[in-house]
PDB file of C-alpha atoms and ligand atoms in Angstrom:
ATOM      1  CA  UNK A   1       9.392  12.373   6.588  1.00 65.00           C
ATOM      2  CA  UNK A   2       9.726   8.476   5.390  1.00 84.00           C
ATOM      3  CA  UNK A   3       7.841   7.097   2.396  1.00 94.00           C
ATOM      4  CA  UNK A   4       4.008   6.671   2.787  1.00 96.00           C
ATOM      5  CA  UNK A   5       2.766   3.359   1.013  1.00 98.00           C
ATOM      6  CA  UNK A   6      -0.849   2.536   0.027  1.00 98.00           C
ATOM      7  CA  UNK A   7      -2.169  -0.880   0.401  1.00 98.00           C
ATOM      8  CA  UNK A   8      -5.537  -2.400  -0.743  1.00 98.00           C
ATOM      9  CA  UNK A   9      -7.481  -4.405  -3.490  1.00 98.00           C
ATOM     10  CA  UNK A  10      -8.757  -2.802  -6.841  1.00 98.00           C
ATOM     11  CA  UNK A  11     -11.304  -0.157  -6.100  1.00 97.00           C
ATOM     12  CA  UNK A  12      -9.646   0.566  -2.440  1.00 97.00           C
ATOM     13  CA  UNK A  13      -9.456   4.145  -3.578  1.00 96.00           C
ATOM     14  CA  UNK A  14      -5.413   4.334  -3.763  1.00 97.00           C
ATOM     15  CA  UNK A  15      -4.913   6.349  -6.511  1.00 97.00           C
ATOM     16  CA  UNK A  16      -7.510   8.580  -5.827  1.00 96.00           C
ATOM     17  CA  UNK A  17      -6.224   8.704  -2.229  1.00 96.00           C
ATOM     18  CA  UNK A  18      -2.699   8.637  -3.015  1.00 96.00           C
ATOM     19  CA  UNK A  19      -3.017  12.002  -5.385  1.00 97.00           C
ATOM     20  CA  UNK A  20      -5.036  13.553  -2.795  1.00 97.00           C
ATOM     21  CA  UNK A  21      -2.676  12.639   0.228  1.00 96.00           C
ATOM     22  CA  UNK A  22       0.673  13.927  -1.987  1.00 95.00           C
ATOM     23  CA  UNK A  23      -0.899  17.333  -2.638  1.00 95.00           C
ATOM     24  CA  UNK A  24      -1.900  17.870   1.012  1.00 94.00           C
ATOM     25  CA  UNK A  25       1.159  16.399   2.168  1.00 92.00           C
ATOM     26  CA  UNK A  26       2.965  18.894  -0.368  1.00 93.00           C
ATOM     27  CA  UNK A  27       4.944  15.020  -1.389  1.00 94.00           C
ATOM     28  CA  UNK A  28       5.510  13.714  -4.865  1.00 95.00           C
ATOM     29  CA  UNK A  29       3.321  10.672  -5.974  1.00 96.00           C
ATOM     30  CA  UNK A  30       4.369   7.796  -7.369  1.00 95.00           C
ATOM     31  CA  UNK A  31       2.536   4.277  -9.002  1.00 96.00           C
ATOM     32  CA  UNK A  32       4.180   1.024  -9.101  1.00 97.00           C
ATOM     33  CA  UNK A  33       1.573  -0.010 -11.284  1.00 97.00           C
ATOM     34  CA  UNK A  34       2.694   3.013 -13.025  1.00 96.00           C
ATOM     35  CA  UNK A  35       6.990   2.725 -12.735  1.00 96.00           C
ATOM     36  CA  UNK A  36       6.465  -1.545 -13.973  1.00 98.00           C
ATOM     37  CA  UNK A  37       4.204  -0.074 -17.227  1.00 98.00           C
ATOM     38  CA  UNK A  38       6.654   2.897 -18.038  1.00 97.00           C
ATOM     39  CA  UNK A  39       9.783  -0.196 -17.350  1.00 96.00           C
ATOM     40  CA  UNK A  40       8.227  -2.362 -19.479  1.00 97.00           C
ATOM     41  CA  UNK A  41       6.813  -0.093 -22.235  1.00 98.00           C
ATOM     42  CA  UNK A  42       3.651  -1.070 -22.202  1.00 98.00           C
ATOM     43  CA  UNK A  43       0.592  -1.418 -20.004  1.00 98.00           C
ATOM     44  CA  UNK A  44      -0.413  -3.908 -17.375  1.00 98.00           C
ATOM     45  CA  UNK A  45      -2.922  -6.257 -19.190  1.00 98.00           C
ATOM     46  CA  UNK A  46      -0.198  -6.666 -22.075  1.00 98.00           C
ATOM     47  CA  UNK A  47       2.264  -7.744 -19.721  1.00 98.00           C
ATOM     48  CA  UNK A  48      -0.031 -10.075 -18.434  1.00 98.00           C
ATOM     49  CA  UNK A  49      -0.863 -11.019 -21.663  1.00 98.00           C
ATOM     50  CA  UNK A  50       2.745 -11.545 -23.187  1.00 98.00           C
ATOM     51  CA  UNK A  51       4.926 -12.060 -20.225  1.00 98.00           C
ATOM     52  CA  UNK A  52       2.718 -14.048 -17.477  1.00 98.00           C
ATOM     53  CA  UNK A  53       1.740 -12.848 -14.475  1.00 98.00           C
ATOM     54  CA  UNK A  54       4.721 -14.084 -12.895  1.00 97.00           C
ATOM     55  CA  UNK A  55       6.951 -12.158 -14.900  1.00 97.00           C
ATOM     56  CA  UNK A  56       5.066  -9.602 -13.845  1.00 98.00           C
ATOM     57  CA  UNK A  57       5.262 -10.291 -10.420  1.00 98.00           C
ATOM     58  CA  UNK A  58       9.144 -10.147 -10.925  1.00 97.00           C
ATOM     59  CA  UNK A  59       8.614  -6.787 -11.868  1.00 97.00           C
ATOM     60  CA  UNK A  60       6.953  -5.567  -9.080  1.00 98.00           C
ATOM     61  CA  UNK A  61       8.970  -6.762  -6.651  1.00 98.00           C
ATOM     62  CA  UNK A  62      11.701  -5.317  -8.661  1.00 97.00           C
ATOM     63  CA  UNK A  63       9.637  -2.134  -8.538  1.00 97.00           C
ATOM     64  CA  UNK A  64       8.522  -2.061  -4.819  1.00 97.00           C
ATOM     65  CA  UNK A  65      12.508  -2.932  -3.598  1.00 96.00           C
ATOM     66  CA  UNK A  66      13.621  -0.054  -6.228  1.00 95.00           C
ATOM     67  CA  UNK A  67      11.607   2.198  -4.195  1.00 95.00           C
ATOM     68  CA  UNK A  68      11.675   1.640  -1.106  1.00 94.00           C
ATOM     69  CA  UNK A  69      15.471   1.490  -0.916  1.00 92.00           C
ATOM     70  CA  UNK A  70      15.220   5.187  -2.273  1.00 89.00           C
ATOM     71  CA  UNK A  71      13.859   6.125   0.699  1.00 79.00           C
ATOM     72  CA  UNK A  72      12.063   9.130  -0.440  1.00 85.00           C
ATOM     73  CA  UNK A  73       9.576  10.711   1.147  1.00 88.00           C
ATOM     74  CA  UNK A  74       6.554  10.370  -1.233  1.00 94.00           C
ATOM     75  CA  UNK A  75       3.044   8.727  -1.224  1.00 96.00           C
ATOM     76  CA  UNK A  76       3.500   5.200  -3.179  1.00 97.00           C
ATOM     77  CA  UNK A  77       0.402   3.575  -4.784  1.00 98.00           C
ATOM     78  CA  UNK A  78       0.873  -0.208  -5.126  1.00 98.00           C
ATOM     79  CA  UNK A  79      -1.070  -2.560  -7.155  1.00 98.00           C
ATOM     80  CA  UNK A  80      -3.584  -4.686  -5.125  1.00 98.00           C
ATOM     81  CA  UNK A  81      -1.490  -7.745  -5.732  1.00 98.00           C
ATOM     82  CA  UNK A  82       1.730  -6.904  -3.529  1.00 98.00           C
ATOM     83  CA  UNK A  83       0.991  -8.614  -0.917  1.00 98.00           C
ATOM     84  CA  UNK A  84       0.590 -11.634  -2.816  1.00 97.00           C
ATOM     85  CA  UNK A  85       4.139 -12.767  -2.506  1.00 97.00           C
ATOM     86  CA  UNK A  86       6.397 -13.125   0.639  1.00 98.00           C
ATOM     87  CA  UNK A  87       8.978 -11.047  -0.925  1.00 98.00           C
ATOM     88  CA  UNK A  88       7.006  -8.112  -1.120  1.00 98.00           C
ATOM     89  CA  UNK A  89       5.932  -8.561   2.271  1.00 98.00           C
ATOM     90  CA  UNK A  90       8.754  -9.091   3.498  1.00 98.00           C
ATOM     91  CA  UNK A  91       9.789  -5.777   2.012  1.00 98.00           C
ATOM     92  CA  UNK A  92       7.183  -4.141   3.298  1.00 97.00           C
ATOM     93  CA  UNK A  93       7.918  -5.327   6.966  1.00 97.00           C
ATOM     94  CA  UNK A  94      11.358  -4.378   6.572  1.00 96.00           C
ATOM     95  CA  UNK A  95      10.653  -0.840   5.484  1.00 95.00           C
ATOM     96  CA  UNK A  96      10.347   2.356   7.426  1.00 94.00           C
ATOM     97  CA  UNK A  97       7.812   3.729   5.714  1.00 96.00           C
ATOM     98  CA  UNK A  98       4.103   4.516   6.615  1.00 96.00           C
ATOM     99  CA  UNK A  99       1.950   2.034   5.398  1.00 97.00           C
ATOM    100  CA  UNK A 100      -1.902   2.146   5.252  1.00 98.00           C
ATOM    101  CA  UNK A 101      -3.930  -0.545   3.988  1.00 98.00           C
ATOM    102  CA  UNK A 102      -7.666   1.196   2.431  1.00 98.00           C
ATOM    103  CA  UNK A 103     -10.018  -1.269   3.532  1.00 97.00           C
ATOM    104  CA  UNK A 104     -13.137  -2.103   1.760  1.00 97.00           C
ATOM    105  CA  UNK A 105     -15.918  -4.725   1.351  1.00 97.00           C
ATOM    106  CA  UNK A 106     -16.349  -6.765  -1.867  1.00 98.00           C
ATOM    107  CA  UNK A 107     -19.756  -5.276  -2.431  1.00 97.00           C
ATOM    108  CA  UNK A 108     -18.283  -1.995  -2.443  1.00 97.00           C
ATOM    109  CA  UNK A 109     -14.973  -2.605  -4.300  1.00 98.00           C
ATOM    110  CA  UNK A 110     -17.533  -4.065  -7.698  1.00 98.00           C
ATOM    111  CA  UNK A 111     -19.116  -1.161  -6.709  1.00 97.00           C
ATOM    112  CA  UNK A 112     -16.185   1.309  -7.804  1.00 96.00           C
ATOM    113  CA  UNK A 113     -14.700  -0.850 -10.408  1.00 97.00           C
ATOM    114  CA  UNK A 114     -17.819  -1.861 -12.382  1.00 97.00           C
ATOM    115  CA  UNK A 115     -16.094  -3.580 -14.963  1.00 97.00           C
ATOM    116  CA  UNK A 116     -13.298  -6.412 -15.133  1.00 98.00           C
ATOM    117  CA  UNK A 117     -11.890  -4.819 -18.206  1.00 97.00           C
ATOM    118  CA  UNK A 118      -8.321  -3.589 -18.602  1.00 97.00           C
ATOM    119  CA  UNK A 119      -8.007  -5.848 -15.221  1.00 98.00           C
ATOM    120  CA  UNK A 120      -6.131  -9.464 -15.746  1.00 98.00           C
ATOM    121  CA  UNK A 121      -7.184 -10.717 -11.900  1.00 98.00           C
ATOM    122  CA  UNK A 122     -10.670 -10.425 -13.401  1.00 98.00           C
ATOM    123  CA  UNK A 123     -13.165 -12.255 -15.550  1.00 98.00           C
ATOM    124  CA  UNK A 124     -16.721 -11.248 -16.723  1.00 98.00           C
ATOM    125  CA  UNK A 125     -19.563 -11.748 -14.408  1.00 97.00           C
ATOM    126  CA  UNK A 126     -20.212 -11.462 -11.316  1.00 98.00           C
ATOM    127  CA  UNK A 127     -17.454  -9.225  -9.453  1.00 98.00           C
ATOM    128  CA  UNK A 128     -18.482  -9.617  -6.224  1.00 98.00           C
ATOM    129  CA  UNK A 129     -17.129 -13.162  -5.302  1.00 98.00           C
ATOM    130  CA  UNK A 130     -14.399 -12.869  -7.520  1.00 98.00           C
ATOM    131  CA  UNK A 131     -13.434  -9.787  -5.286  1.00 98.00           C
ATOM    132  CA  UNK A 132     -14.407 -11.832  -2.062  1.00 98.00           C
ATOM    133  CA  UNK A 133     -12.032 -14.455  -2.760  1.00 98.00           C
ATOM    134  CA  UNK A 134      -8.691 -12.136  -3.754  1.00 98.00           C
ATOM    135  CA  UNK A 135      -9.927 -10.621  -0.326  1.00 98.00           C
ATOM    136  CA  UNK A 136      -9.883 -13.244   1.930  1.00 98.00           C
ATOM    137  CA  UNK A 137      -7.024 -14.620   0.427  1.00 97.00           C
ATOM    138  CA  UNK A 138      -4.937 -11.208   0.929  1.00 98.00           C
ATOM    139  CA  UNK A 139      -7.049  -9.076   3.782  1.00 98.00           C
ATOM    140  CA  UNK A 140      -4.649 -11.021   6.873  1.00 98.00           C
ATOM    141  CA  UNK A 141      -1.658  -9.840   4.831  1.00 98.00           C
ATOM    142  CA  UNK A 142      -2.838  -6.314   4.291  1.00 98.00           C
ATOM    143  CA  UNK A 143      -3.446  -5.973   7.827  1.00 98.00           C
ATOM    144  CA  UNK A 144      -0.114  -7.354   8.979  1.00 98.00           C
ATOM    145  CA  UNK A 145       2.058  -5.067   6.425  1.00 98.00           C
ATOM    146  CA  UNK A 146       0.144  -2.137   7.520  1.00 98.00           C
ATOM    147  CA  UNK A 147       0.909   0.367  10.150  1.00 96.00           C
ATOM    148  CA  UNK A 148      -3.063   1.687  10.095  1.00 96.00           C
ATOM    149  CA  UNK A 149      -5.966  -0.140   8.599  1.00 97.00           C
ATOM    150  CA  UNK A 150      -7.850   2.367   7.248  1.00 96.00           C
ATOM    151  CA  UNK A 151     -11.999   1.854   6.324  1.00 95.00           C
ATOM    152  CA  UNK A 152     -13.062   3.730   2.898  1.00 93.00           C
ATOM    153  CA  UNK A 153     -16.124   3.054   2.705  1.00 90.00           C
ATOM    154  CA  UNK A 154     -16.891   4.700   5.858  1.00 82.00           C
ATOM    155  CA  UNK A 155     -15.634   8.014   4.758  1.00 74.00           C
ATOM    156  CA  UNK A 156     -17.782  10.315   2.746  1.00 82.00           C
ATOM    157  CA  UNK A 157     -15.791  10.561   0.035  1.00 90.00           C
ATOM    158  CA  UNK A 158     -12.131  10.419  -1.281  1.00 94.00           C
ATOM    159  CA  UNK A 159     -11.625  14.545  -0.269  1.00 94.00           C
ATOM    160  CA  UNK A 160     -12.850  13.632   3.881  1.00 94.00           C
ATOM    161  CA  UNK A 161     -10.959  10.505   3.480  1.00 94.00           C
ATOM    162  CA  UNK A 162      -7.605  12.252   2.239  1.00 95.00           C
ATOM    163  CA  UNK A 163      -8.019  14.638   5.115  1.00 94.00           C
ATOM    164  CA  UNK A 164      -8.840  12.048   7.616  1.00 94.00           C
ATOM    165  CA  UNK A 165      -5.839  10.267   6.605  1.00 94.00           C
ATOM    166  CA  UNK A 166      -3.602  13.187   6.310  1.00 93.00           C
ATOM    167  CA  UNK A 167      -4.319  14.126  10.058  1.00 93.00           C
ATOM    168  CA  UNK A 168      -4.182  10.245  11.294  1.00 92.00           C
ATOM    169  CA  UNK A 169      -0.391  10.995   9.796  1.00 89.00           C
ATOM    170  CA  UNK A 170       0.146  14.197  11.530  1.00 84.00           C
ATOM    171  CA  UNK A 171      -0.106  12.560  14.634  1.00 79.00           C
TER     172      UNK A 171
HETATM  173  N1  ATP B 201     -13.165   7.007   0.040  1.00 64.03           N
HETATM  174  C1  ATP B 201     -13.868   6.849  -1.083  1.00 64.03           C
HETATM  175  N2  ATP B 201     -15.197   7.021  -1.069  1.00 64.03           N
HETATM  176  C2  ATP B 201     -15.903   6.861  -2.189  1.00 64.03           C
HETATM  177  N3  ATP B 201     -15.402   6.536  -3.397  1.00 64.03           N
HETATM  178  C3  ATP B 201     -14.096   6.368  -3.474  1.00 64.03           C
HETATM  179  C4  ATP B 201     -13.258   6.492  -2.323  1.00 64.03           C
HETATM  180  N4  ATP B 201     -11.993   6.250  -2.707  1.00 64.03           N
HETATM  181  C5  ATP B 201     -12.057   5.973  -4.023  1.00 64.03           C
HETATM  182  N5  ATP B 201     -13.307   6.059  -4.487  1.00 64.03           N
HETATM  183  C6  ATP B 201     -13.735   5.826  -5.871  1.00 64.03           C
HETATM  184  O1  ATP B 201     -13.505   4.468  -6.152  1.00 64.03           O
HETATM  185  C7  ATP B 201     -13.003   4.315  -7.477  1.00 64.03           C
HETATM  186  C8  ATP B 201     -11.731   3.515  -7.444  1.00 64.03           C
HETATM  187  O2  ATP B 201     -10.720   4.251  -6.790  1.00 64.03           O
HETATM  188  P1  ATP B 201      -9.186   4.154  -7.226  1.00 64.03           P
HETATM  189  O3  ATP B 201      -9.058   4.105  -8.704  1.00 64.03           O
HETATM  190  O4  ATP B 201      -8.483   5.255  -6.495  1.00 64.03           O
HETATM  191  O5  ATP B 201      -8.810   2.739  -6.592  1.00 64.03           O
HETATM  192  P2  ATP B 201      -7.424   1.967  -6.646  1.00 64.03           P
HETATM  193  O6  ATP B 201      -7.212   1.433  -5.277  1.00 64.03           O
HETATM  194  O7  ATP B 201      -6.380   2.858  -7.209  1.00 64.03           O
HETATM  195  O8  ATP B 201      -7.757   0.746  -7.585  1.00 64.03           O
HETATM  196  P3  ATP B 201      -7.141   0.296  -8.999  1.00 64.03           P
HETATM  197  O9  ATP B 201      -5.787   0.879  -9.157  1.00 64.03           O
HETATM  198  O10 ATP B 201      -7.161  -1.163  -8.968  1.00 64.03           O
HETATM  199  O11 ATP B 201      -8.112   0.808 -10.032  1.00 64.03           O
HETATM  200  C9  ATP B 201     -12.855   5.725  -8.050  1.00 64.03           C
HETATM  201  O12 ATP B 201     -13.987   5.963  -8.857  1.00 64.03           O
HETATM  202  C10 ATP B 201     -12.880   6.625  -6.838  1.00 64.03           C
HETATM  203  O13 ATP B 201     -13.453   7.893  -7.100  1.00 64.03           O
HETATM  204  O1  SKM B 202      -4.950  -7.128  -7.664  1.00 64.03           O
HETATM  205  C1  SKM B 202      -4.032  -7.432  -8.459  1.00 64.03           C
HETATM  206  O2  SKM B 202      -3.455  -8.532  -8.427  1.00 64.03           O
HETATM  207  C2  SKM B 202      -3.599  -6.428  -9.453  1.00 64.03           C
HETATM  208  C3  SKM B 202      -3.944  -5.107  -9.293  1.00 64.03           C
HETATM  209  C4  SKM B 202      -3.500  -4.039 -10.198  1.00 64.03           C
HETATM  210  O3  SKM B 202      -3.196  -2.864  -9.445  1.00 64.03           O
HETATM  211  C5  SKM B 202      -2.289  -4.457 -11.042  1.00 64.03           C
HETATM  212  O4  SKM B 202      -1.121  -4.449 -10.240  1.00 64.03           O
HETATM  213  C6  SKM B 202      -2.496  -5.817 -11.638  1.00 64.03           C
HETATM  214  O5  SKM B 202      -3.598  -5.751 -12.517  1.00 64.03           O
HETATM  215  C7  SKM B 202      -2.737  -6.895 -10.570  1.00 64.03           C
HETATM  216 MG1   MG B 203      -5.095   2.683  -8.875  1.00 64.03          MG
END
């Protein structure tokens, strides 16, 4: 079985998904958000912070090209940001794994995130057309990276979406 990746903005429900998806898949989980932190030695808004967000861009493309050319067969949770640079997409493209982007509205994504702390794309205020904006920016680069667009707010919740999703893979 290749590599599954998860695609999607803040909120999109990867994490949640992702851990759900592993266990039914009976696959290990892993974050890139998560490898970057644990590479760096401390957590995302410090490197922001201290190194820049392009130095932290570096490191996830470092990140996403480390794992993907390990070729395991796991359920990877990338940051919303990944498709952000043509590296990463071309990365993506080039890969053999599964790739779903979880799609969501703006509305919905402020919905689930509630507050811009602990989250360097984000200011105070309004989350909703700060959302809209990453969105539109990245949604036609989600979709092209992706093998299956996948809609969560439609689902009832994260267990009927991991199920949905883990059967749309069985196929
Ligand atoms: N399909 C879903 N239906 C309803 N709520 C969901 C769904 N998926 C996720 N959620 C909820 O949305 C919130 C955000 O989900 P999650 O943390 O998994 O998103 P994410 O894509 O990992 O975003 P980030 O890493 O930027 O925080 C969580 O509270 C989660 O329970
Ligand atoms: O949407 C983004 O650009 C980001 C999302 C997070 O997962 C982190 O990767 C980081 O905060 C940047
Ligand atoms: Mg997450």
């Amino acid at each position: 079985m290749s590599a599954t990746v998860l695609l999607g903005m803040m909120g999109a429900g990867k994490t949640t998904l992702g851990g759900l998806l592993a266990e039914r898949l009976g696959a290990p989980y892993a974050s890139l958000d998560g490898m970057i932190a644990a590479a760096a030695g401390k957590d995302i808004p410090r490197i922001f912070a201290e190194d820049g967000e392009d130095e932290f861009r570096r490191q996830e493309t470092a990140a996403l090209a480390e794992i993907l050319a390990a070729d395991a067969a796991g359920v990877i949770d990338t940051g919303g940001g990944i498709v952000d640079r043509p590296a990463n997409r071309e990365l993506l493209a080039a890969s053999s794994a599964r790739r779903i982007y979880l799609q969501a509205p703006a509305e919905i994504l402020a919905a689930r995130i509630g507050t811009p702390e602990g989250r360097p794309m984000l200011v105070e205020g309004d989350l909703v057309p700060q959302l809209a904006k990453l969105l539109e920016r990245r949604d036609a680069h989600y979709r092209a990276a992706a093998t299956i667009v996948f809609p969560t707010a439609e689902a009832a919740g994260p267990e009927e979406a991991a199920a949905e999703l883990a059967r749309l893979l069985q196929e």
